[in-house]
Coordinates of C-alpha atoms in Angstrom, one line a residue:
M1041 CA 28.7 124.7 246.6
E1042 CA 30.8 124.0 249.7
Q1043 CA 32.2 126.7 252.0
F1044 CA 35.9 126.3 252.4
R1045 CA 37.3 127.6 255.7
N1046 CA 40.0 125.1 256.8
I1047 CA 42.5 124.8 253.9
G1048 CA 45.3 122.3 253.8
I1049 CA 48.5 122.9 251.7
I1050 CA 50.8 120.2 250.3
G1051 CA 53.9 121.2 248.3
R1052 CA 56.5 119.3 246.4
L1053 CA 59.8 119.2 248.2
D1054 CA 63.2 120.6 247.1
S1055 CA 61.8 123.1 244.6
V1056 CA 62.6 126.8 244.7
T1057 CA 59.6 127.6 242.5
V1058 CA 57.3 125.7 244.7
V1059 CA 58.5 127.6 247.8
E1060 CA 57.7 130.9 245.9
T1061 CA 54.2 129.8 245.2
L1062 CA 53.7 128.4 248.8
R1063 CA 54.6 131.8 250.2
K1064 CA 52.2 133.6 247.8
L1065 CA 49.5 131.1 248.6
H1066 CA 50.1 131.4 252.4
A1067 CA 49.9 135.2 252.3
Y1068 CA 46.8 135.2 250.2
L1069 CA 44.9 132.8 252.5
I1070 CA 46.0 134.4 255.8
D1071 CA 45.1 137.9 254.5
R1072 CA 41.6 136.6 254.0
N1073 CA 41.3 135.0 257.4
Y1074 CA 41.3 131.4 256.2
Q1075 CA 42.5 128.7 258.6
V1076 CA 45.6 127.2 257.0
I1077 CA 47.1 123.9 257.9
L1078 CA 50.5 122.8 256.4
E1079 CA 51.4 119.2 255.6
E1080 CA 54.2 118.3 257.9
N1081 CA 57.0 117.9 255.3
T1082 CA 55.8 121.0 253.4
S1083 CA 56.0 123.0 256.6
T1084 CA 59.8 122.6 256.6
M1085 CA 60.0 124.7 253.4
L1086 CA 58.4 127.7 255.2
P1087 CA 60.4 128.3 258.4
G1088 CA 58.7 130.6 260.9
H1089 CA 55.3 130.1 259.4
G1090 CA 53.4 129.9 262.7
L1091 CA 50.7 127.6 261.3
Q1092 CA 49.1 124.4 262.3
V1093 CA 50.9 121.3 260.9
A1094 CA 49.5 117.9 260.2
S1095 CA 50.2 114.7 258.3
S1096 CA 48.8 114.4 254.8
K1097 CA 46.2 111.8 255.9
L1098 CA 45.1 114.0 258.8
L1099 CA 44.6 116.9 256.5
G1100 CA 41.7 115.0 255.0
E1101 CA 40.0 114.8 258.3
I1102 CA 40.3 118.4 259.4
C1103 CA 40.3 120.4 256.1
D1104 CA 37.4 121.4 253.8
L1105 CA 39.9 121.8 250.9
V1106 CA 43.5 120.7 250.2
I1107 CA 45.6 122.6 247.7
V1108 CA 48.6 120.8 246.2
V1109 CA 51.5 122.8 244.8
G1110 CA 53.7 120.8 242.5
G1111 CA 53.4 118.5 239.5
D1112 CA 51.1 115.7 238.7
G1113 CA 53.3 113.4 240.8
S1114 CA 52.6 115.5 243.9
M1115 CA 48.9 115.3 243.1
L1116 CA 49.0 111.5 242.7
G1117 CA 50.5 111.1 246.1
A1118 CA 48.0 113.4 247.7
A1119 CA 45.1 111.7 246.0
R1120 CA 46.0 108.3 247.3
N1121 CA 46.3 109.6 250.9
L1122 CA 43.1 111.7 250.8
A1123 CA 40.7 109.7 248.7
K1124 CA 39.1 107.9 251.7
S1125 CA 38.4 111.2 253.5
K1126 CA 36.6 112.6 250.5
V1127 CA 38.1 116.1 250.9
P1128 CA 38.3 118.0 247.6
I1129 CA 41.7 118.7 246.1
L1130 CA 42.9 121.6 244.0
G1131 CA 46.1 121.6 242.1
V1132 CA 48.6 124.4 241.3
N1133 CA 51.0 123.4 238.6
R1134 CA 54.7 123.7 239.3
G1135 CA 55.6 120.6 237.3
R1136 CA 55.7 119.9 233.6
L1137 CA 52.5 118.7 231.9
G1138 CA 50.0 119.5 234.7
F1139 CA 47.0 117.4 233.6
L1140 CA 45.9 117.2 237.3
T1141 CA 47.5 120.4 238.6
D1142 CA 45.8 122.8 236.2
I1143 CA 46.1 126.3 237.8
R1144 CA 49.1 128.2 236.5
P1145 CA 51.2 130.2 239.2
D1146 CA 50.6 133.5 237.3
E1147 CA 46.8 133.1 237.6
L1148 CA 46.8 131.7 241.2
E1149 CA 45.0 134.6 243.0
D1150 CA 42.3 135.0 240.3
R1151 CA 41.5 131.3 240.0
L1152 CA 41.7 130.8 243.8
T1153 CA 39.3 133.7 244.4
E1154 CA 36.8 132.1 242.0
V1155 CA 37.1 128.7 243.7
L1156 CA 36.7 130.1 247.2
N1157 CA 33.7 132.0 246.1
G1158 CA 32.1 128.8 244.9
K1159 CA 32.8 129.1 241.2
Y1160 CA 34.4 125.8 240.3
I1161 CA 34.0 122.4 238.6
E1162 CA 34.1 119.2 240.6
E1163 CA 34.7 115.7 239.3
S1164 CA 35.4 112.3 240.8
R1165 CA 38.2 110.0 239.7
F1166 CA 38.5 106.3 240.7
L1167 CA 41.7 104.6 241.8
L1168 CA 43.0 101.0 241.5
D1169 CA 44.2 98.6 244.2
A1170 CA 46.9 96.1 243.4
N1171 CA 47.4 93.1 245.6
V1172 CA 50.4 90.7 245.0
R1173 CA 49.8 87.2 246.4
R1174 CA 52.1 84.2 246.8
N1175 CA 50.8 80.8 247.7
G1176 CA 47.6 82.4 248.9
Q1177 CA 49.3 85.0 251.1
S1178 CA 49.4 88.7 250.5
L1179 CA 52.9 89.8 249.6
G1180 CA 52.4 93.5 249.0
F1181 CA 49.7 96.1 248.4
G1182 CA 49.5 99.4 246.5
T1183 CA 47.1 102.0 245.3
A1184 CA 47.2 104.0 242.0
L1185 CA 45.3 106.9 240.5
N1186 CA 47.1 106.7 237.2
D1187 CA 48.2 103.1 236.7
V1188 CA 49.4 99.8 238.0
V1189 CA 52.4 98.5 235.9
L1190 CA 53.9 95.1 235.7
H1191 CA 57.5 95.7 234.6
P1192 CA 60.9 93.9 234.6
G1193 CA 62.6 96.3 237.1
R1194 CA 66.3 96.4 236.3
S1195 CA 66.3 93.3 234.2
T1196 CA 66.2 93.4 230.4
R1197 CA 64.5 90.1 230.1
M1198 CA 60.9 89.7 228.9
I1199 CA 58.2 88.7 231.4
G1200 CA 55.9 85.7 230.7
F1201 CA 52.5 86.1 232.3
D1202 CA 48.8 85.0 231.9
L1203 CA 46.0 87.5 231.9
Y1204 CA 42.5 86.9 233.3
I1205 CA 39.6 89.4 233.3
E1206 CA 36.6 88.7 235.5
G1207 CA 38.0 85.1 235.9
E1208 CA 38.1 84.5 232.2
F1209 CA 41.4 83.7 230.5
V1210 CA 42.4 86.3 228.0
Y1211 CA 45.9 85.4 226.8
S1212 CA 49.4 84.3 227.6
Q1213 CA 52.0 86.9 226.7
R1214 CA 55.8 87.5 226.7
S1215 CA 56.6 91.2 226.8
D1216 CA 58.3 93.9 228.8
G1217 CA 55.1 94.1 231.0
L1218 CA 51.6 95.4 231.1
I1219 CA 50.1 98.8 232.0
V1220 CA 46.7 98.7 233.7
S1221 CA 45.4 102.3 233.6
T1222 CA 42.5 104.4 234.7
P1223 CA 41.1 107.1 232.5
T1224 CA 43.2 109.5 234.6
G1225 CA 46.3 107.6 233.7
S1226 CA 45.4 107.3 230.0
T1227 CA 47.3 110.5 229.3
A1228 CA 50.4 109.4 231.1
Y1229 CA 52.5 106.2 230.8
A1230 CA 49.8 104.3 229.0
L1231 CA 49.7 107.0 226.3
S1232 CA 53.5 106.6 225.8
A1233 CA 53.0 102.9 225.3
G1234 CA 50.4 103.4 222.5
G1235 CA 47.2 103.3 224.6
P1236 CA 44.1 105.3 223.9
I1237 CA 43.1 108.6 225.5
M1238 CA 40.0 108.1 227.7
H1239 CA 37.8 110.8 228.9
P1240 CA 38.0 111.1 232.7
K1241 CA 34.2 110.5 233.1
L1242 CA 34.5 107.0 231.6
D1243 CA 34.1 104.1 234.0
A1244 CA 36.7 101.9 232.2
I1245 CA 40.2 100.5 232.5
V1246 CA 42.6 100.1 229.7
L1247 CA 45.3 97.3 229.5
V1248 CA 48.3 98.3 227.4
P1249 CA 51.0 95.7 226.6
M1250 CA 54.6 96.9 226.7
Y1251 CA 56.6 95.8 223.7
P1252 CA 54.8 92.4 223.3
H1253 CA 56.6 89.7 221.5
T1254 CA 53.8 89.5 218.9
L1255 CA 52.4 91.6 216.2
S1256 CA 48.7 91.1 217.1
S1257 CA 48.7 92.3 220.7
R1258 CA 46.6 95.5 221.2
P1259 CA 45.3 97.5 224.1
I1260 CA 42.1 96.3 225.7
V1261 CA 39.4 98.5 227.3
V1262 CA 37.3 96.8 230.0
D1263 CA 34.6 97.8 232.4
G1264 CA 35.9 99.8 235.4
S1265 CA 34.5 97.3 237.9
S1266 CA 36.4 94.3 236.4
E1267 CA 38.7 92.2 238.4
I1268 CA 42.0 91.8 236.6
K1269 CA 44.3 88.9 237.5
I1270 CA 47.9 88.5 236.2
V1271 CA 49.8 85.3 236.9
V1272 CA 53.6 85.6 236.5
G1273 CA 55.0 82.7 234.5
A1274 CA 56.4 80.0 236.7
V1275 CA 59.0 79.0 234.0
G1276 CA 61.4 81.2 232.1
S1277 CA 60.4 84.5 233.8
N1278 CA 62.6 86.8 235.7
F1279 CA 61.6 88.5 239.0
P1280 CA 59.4 91.4 237.8
H1281 CA 58.0 94.3 239.8
V1282 CA 54.6 95.9 240.2
G1283 CA 54.6 99.7 240.3
C1284 CA 51.7 101.9 241.4
D1285 CA 51.8 105.4 239.9
G1286 CA 55.6 104.9 239.7
Q1287 CA 55.8 105.7 243.4
T1288 CA 55.2 102.3 245.0
D1289 CA 57.1 99.2 244.0
I1290 CA 56.5 95.5 244.9
S1291 CA 58.9 92.7 243.9
C1292 CA 57.4 89.6 242.4
A1293 CA 58.6 86.1 241.7
P1294 CA 57.6 83.4 239.1
G1295 CA 54.2 82.0 240.1
D1296 CA 53.0 85.1 242.0
T1297 CA 49.5 86.4 241.2
I1298 CA 48.6 90.1 240.9
Y1299 CA 45.0 91.1 241.6
I1300 CA 43.9 94.6 240.4
T1301 CA 40.5 96.0 241.3
R1302 CA 38.8 99.4 241.6
R1303 CA 39.2 101.1 245.0
P1304 CA 35.9 101.8 246.7
F1305 CA 36.8 105.5 247.4
K1306 CA 37.1 108.1 244.7
V1307 CA 39.2 111.2 244.6
R1308 CA 37.3 114.6 244.5
L1309 CA 39.1 117.0 242.2
I1310 CA 38.3 120.7 242.0
H1311 CA 39.0 122.7 238.8
P1312 CA 38.5 126.4 237.8
T1313 CA 35.4 127.0 235.7
S1314 CA 37.7 127.5 232.7
H1315 CA 38.9 123.9 232.9
N1316 CA 38.2 121.8 229.8
F1317 CA 39.6 118.3 229.1
Y1318 CA 40.0 118.7 225.4
A1319 CA 41.6 122.1 225.8
A1320 CA 44.1 120.5 228.2
C1321 CA 44.9 117.8 225.6
R1322 CA 45.4 120.5 222.9
E1323 CA 47.8 122.4 225.2
K1324 CA 49.7 119.6 226.9
L1325 CA 49.9 117.2 223.9
G1326 CA 50.5 119.7 221.2
W1327 CA 47.2 119.1 219.3
A1328 CA 46.4 121.6 216.5
S1329 CA 44.1 124.3 217.8
E1330 CA 42.5 124.9 214.4
I1331 CA 42.7 123.7 210.8
A1332 CA 45.2 125.8 208.9
A1333 CA 43.6 128.0 206.2
S1334 CA 44.0 126.6 202.8

């Protein structure tokens, strides 16, 4: 197990509860003589902290561990910035579901002590790159840990598009769009649209249609290394958008092509030893914990 000495902290902005946890985390680490580096925006929430400050990307170069305090959205942003540096990331949940930020604030010190003593579970999650091209020229680029989504933006019109997987034509469809999700994102937006839950260890991508204008369209699961190409219909389509994790948005036009591929760098996530994917599903999704006695 790695020895963590230089620890970066990223917090969700504009949250009183996050500030409370940041103060507790700061005191815990300083009392134990760890070198603490605050992400530059996070530092504004702790006036007078007296700590080193760095950009989120620089944290990956100078830290042995980065702790994210917030919700899954905060973790998604940190993951995209830190994946290339291969620094492990630990999440403290100050959001709602918390599939990625799985340490509760009330157990912060106990769980953090375990992790810093080398008792933790590590896993890798892959990301997706999305490249929108027009007439052979790149129009926009984005990265996603959860999903890449073709959606109508503010329009209420359906989108016409053609789907290709590994260069092979799959179908033409008219719908509200398409969700291209990693296993990490299968418990997020894709789940709401009727997609399957995929175990995080799977090397697979799921494509989930959004309100397709047909009764026979279903989610498709493909190999994680597949190249996915979406061609926006040149006739009768509106001007859709491509979103990455709901945090990056690229405007498209009829005839544009979206290429989606697996990113070469994976995110390293750290979990307490008590972490269990199925237990998280039971808790977050309201699954029954046991069969009721007859």
